[in-house]
Amino acid sequence: MVGPAGVPQRKMTYWNVKGSLVDSANEQVRVPNVIALVGLPARGKTYISHKLCRYLNWIGIKTKAFNVGEYRRKACNLEEEGEFEFFSPHNNKGNKIREDCARLAIEDMGRYLDSKEGEVAILDATNTTRARRRLLVDYCREMHHNPPFRVFFVESVCDDPDIINSNITEIKIFSPDYKGIMSEEAAKEDFMKRIEMYKMQYEPIDEECDEDLSYIKVINAGKSFYVHNVNGHVQSRVVYFLMNIHLLPQKHLPHSSWRK
């Protein structure tokens, strides 16, 4: 899809909106929001999380990100757990640790919102299974939250090998899982195997199965979008922001990329 002067335009394939940017200015104060990332490793989820957190705080919506990977790094040492094997769906010990870390992050997130310390919490995790996402939705809807939280999923979908390779390069250089622990080539090989572990259990958000959810699919770092059930001021802000920024670090953008 090409716009004026031959500039490629980003494509939005579907939009179902229950709220808008003209909602009450106090909407985000009355109803706490959880923004949950979804997607395989090396799809730019943490980059999106950081960008969203900075933006929402900048416009006056107090926001904090909760990165499940940081909880996992505190709970165990991958050198001792076998690097990529730790993420296998058949590794019972690894699964237990990762489930516990996700639960701790979600509980911390809940306390942050219940205490009114913040208005939006970003859950930076893979959330690759439907069961994990349902657990999160059920937790946020529990009546002891006053009021219950709204949940909006941001799924980063990517099959562009250039984007994936760029993200892997960033990870193998800067990730605490690998920095100073193994060579860059060994780190890349291990991380590629980790991605395969996640692929074995990944259930993408589905238009029919997940019709009740609110979400945006960001496809190939913003080349196209699929937006569903936007509900309220905060979610509208998130959609607007994601559709109007670069979703890759500038040095990794191809010269022909859409620019704003």
Coordinates of C-alpha atoms in Angstrom, one line a residue:
M1 CA 0.0 0.0 0.0
V2 CA 1.6 3.3 -1.2
G3 CA 0.6 6.8 -0.3
P4 CA 1.7 10.2 -1.5
A5 CA 5.2 10.6 -3.0
G6 CA 5.5 6.8 -3.1
V7 CA 5.9 6.5 0.7
P8 CA 4.7 3.0 1.9
Q9 CA 1.8 3.3 4.3
R10 CA 1.1 1.0 7.2
K11 CA -2.0 -1.1 6.9
M12 CA -4.7 -1.6 9.5
T13 CA -6.8 -4.6 8.7
Y14 CA -9.5 -4.3 11.2
W15 CA -10.8 -1.9 13.9
N16 CA -13.5 -2.6 16.4
V17 CA -13.7 0.3 19.0
K18 CA -15.7 0.6 22.2
G19 CA -13.9 3.8 23.4
S20 CA -12.0 6.6 21.8
L21 CA -9.5 9.4 22.4
V22 CA -12.4 11.6 23.3
D23 CA -13.4 9.5 26.3
S24 CA -13.5 11.2 29.7
A25 CA -10.1 12.6 30.5
N26 CA -10.3 10.8 33.9
E27 CA -11.0 7.4 32.3
Q28 CA -7.5 6.0 32.9
V29 CA -7.8 7.1 36.6
R30 CA -11.1 5.4 37.3
V31 CA -10.2 2.1 35.5
P32 CA -6.7 0.7 35.9
N33 CA -5.3 -0.9 32.7
V34 CA -3.0 -3.8 32.2
I35 CA -1.1 -3.8 28.9
A36 CA 0.2 -7.4 28.3
L37 CA 2.8 -8.2 25.6
V38 CA 2.5 -11.4 23.6
G39 CA 4.9 -13.1 21.2
L40 CA 7.9 -15.2 20.6
P41 CA 11.4 -14.1 21.7
A42 CA 13.2 -11.7 19.4
R43 CA 9.9 -10.0 18.3
G44 CA 10.7 -6.6 20.0
K45 CA 8.3 -7.0 22.9
T46 CA 10.6 -5.4 25.5
Y47 CA 11.4 -2.5 23.0
I48 CA 7.7 -1.9 22.7
S49 CA 7.2 -2.1 26.4
H50 CA 9.9 0.5 27.1
K51 CA 8.5 2.9 24.4
L52 CA 5.0 2.5 25.7
C53 CA 6.0 3.1 29.3
R54 CA 7.9 6.3 28.4
Y55 CA 5.0 7.6 26.3
L56 CA 2.2 6.9 28.8
N57 CA 4.2 8.6 31.6
W58 CA 5.0 11.5 29.3
I59 CA 1.3 12.2 28.7
G60 CA 0.6 12.0 32.4
I61 CA -0.6 8.4 32.8
K62 CA 1.5 6.9 35.6
T63 CA 2.8 3.6 34.2
K64 CA 5.3 0.9 35.2
A65 CA 6.6 -2.1 33.3
F66 CA 7.0 -5.5 34.9
N67 CA 9.4 -7.7 33.0
V68 CA 9.0 -11.4 33.8
G69 CA 12.5 -12.2 32.5
E70 CA 14.0 -10.1 35.3
Y71 CA 12.1 -12.1 37.9
R72 CA 13.3 -15.3 36.2
R73 CA 17.0 -14.1 36.3
K74 CA 16.7 -13.5 40.0
A75 CA 15.2 -16.9 40.5
C76 CA 17.7 -19.0 38.7
N77 CA 21.0 -19.2 36.9
L78 CA 20.7 -20.3 33.3
E79 CA 24.3 -21.6 33.2
E80 CA 23.2 -24.1 35.9
E81 CA 19.8 -24.8 34.3
G82 CA 21.1 -25.6 30.8
E83 CA 20.4 -22.5 28.8
F84 CA 17.8 -23.2 26.1
E85 CA 16.7 -26.5 27.6
F86 CA 15.3 -24.5 30.6
F87 CA 12.6 -23.2 28.2
S88 CA 11.5 -26.6 26.9
P89 CA 7.8 -27.3 27.5
H90 CA 8.9 -30.7 28.7
N91 CA 11.2 -29.3 31.4
N92 CA 9.1 -29.6 34.5
K93 CA 11.5 -27.7 36.7
G94 CA 11.9 -24.9 34.2
N95 CA 8.1 -24.7 33.7
K96 CA 7.6 -24.4 37.5
I97 CA 10.1 -21.7 37.9
R98 CA 8.7 -19.7 34.9
E99 CA 5.1 -20.1 36.1
D100 CA 6.1 -18.9 39.6
C101 CA 8.0 -15.9 38.2
A102 CA 5.0 -14.9 36.0
R103 CA 2.7 -15.2 39.1
L104 CA 5.0 -13.0 41.1
A105 CA 5.1 -10.4 38.4
I106 CA 1.3 -10.4 38.0
E107 CA 0.9 -10.1 41.8
D108 CA 3.3 -7.2 42.0
M109 CA 1.5 -5.6 39.1
G110 CA -1.8 -6.0 40.9
R111 CA -0.5 -4.4 44.1
Y112 CA 0.8 -1.5 42.0
L113 CA -2.6 -0.8 40.5
D114 CA -4.7 -1.7 43.6
S115 CA -2.7 0.7 45.7
K116 CA -3.4 3.5 43.2
E117 CA 0.4 4.0 43.0
G118 CA 0.0 3.8 39.2
E119 CA -2.8 3.8 36.6
V120 CA -1.3 1.4 33.9
A121 CA 0.9 -1.7 34.3
I122 CA 2.7 -3.2 31.4
L123 CA 3.4 -7.0 31.7
D124 CA 6.5 -7.6 29.5
A125 CA 6.4 -11.4 28.9
T126 CA 5.9 -13.9 26.1
N127 CA 2.4 -14.9 27.3
T128 CA 2.4 -17.3 24.4
T129 CA -0.3 -19.7 25.6
R130 CA -4.0 -19.2 25.7
A131 CA -4.0 -20.6 29.2
R132 CA -1.5 -18.0 30.5
R133 CA -3.5 -15.2 28.9
R134 CA -6.8 -16.5 30.3
L135 CA -5.2 -16.7 33.8
L136 CA -4.1 -13.0 33.4
V137 CA -7.6 -11.9 32.3
D138 CA -9.3 -13.9 35.1
Y139 CA -6.9 -12.3 37.7
C140 CA -7.6 -8.8 36.4
R141 CA -11.4 -9.3 36.6
E142 CA -11.4 -10.6 40.2
M143 CA -13.8 -8.6 42.3
H144 CA -11.2 -7.8 45.1
H145 CA -9.7 -5.3 42.6
N146 CA -11.7 -2.1 43.1
P147 CA -12.3 -1.5 40.3
P148 CA -11.3 -4.6 38.2
F149 CA -8.6 -4.0 35.7
R150 CA -9.0 -3.7 31.9
V151 CA -6.6 -5.9 29.9
F152 CA -5.2 -5.0 26.5
F153 CA -2.9 -7.4 24.7
V154 CA -0.2 -6.2 22.3
E155 CA 1.0 -9.2 20.2
S156 CA 4.1 -8.7 18.2
V157 CA 4.0 -11.0 15.2
C158 CA 7.1 -11.2 12.9
D159 CA 8.2 -13.5 10.1
D160 CA 10.6 -11.1 8.5
P161 CA 14.1 -12.7 8.9
D162 CA 15.9 -9.4 8.7
I163 CA 14.0 -8.0 11.7
I164 CA 14.3 -11.2 13.7
N165 CA 18.1 -11.4 13.0
S166 CA 18.5 -7.7 14.1
N167 CA 16.6 -8.4 17.3
I168 CA 18.7 -11.5 18.0
T169 CA 21.9 -9.5 17.5
E170 CA 20.7 -7.0 20.1
I171 CA 19.8 -9.8 22.5
K172 CA 23.1 -11.8 22.2
I173 CA 25.1 -8.6 22.7
F174 CA 23.2 -7.0 25.6
S175 CA 21.1 -9.7 27.3
P176 CA 22.2 -10.5 30.9
D177 CA 21.5 -14.1 30.0
Y178 CA 24.5 -14.1 27.7
K179 CA 26.7 -11.1 28.2
G180 CA 30.1 -12.2 29.6
I181 CA 28.9 -15.8 29.8
M182 CA 29.4 -17.2 26.2
S183 CA 30.6 -16.0 22.8
E184 CA 28.3 -14.2 20.5
E185 CA 28.1 -17.2 18.1
A186 CA 27.3 -19.5 21.0
A187 CA 24.7 -17.0 22.4
K188 CA 23.0 -16.8 19.0
E189 CA 22.9 -20.5 18.6
D190 CA 21.4 -21.0 22.1
F191 CA 18.9 -18.2 21.6
M192 CA 17.7 -19.7 18.3
K193 CA 17.1 -23.0 20.1
R194 CA 15.2 -21.1 22.8
I195 CA 12.9 -19.6 20.2
E196 CA 12.2 -23.2 18.9
M197 CA 11.2 -24.2 22.5
Y198 CA 8.7 -21.4 22.6
K199 CA 7.3 -22.2 19.1
M200 CA 6.4 -25.7 20.4
Q201 CA 3.8 -24.1 22.7
Y202 CA 2.9 -20.8 21.0
E203 CA -0.8 -20.1 20.5
P204 CA -1.2 -16.8 18.7
I205 CA -4.2 -14.7 19.6
D206 CA -7.0 -15.9 17.3
E207 CA -9.8 -13.8 15.8
E208 CA -12.5 -16.4 16.7
C209 CA -11.2 -18.2 19.8
D210 CA -10.3 -14.9 21.5
E211 CA -13.1 -12.8 20.3
D212 CA -13.8 -11.5 23.8
L213 CA -10.3 -10.1 24.2
S214 CA -9.1 -6.5 23.5
Y215 CA -5.9 -6.5 21.5
I216 CA -3.7 -5.2 18.7
K217 CA -1.5 -7.4 16.5
V218 CA 1.6 -5.5 15.4
I219 CA 2.8 -7.3 12.3
N220 CA 6.5 -7.1 11.2
A221 CA 7.4 -4.1 13.3
G222 CA 4.4 -2.1 12.2
K223 CA 4.0 -2.9 8.5
S224 CA 0.4 -3.8 9.3
F225 CA -2.0 -4.0 12.3
Y226 CA -5.0 -5.9 13.4
V227 CA -7.0 -4.1 16.1
H228 CA -9.9 -5.6 18.0
N229 CA -12.2 -4.4 20.9
V230 CA -10.4 -1.2 21.8
N231 CA -12.0 -0.2 25.1
G232 CA -11.5 3.2 26.7
H233 CA -9.1 6.1 26.7
V234 CA -5.8 4.3 27.6
Q235 CA -6.3 1.5 25.1
S236 CA -7.0 4.1 22.4
R237 CA -3.9 5.9 23.3
V238 CA -1.8 2.7 23.1
V239 CA -3.2 1.9 19.6
Y240 CA -2.6 5.5 18.4
F241 CA 1.0 5.5 19.7
L242 CA 1.9 2.0 18.2
M243 CA 0.6 3.0 14.8
N244 CA 2.6 6.2 14.7
I245 CA 6.1 5.3 15.9
H246 CA 9.1 3.3 14.7
L247 CA 9.0 -0.1 16.3
L248 CA 12.6 -0.9 15.6
P249 CA 15.8 0.8 16.8
Q250 CA 16.7 3.4 14.1
K251 CA 19.9 1.6 13.2
H252 CA 18.0 -1.5 12.2
L253 CA 15.4 0.2 10.0
P254 CA 15.9 -0.6 6.3
H255 CA 16.3 2.5 4.1
S256 CA 12.9 1.8 2.5
S257 CA 11.0 1.7 5.8
W258 CA 7.9 3.8 6.5
R259 CA 8.9 7.0 8.3
K260 CA 6.9 9.4 10.4

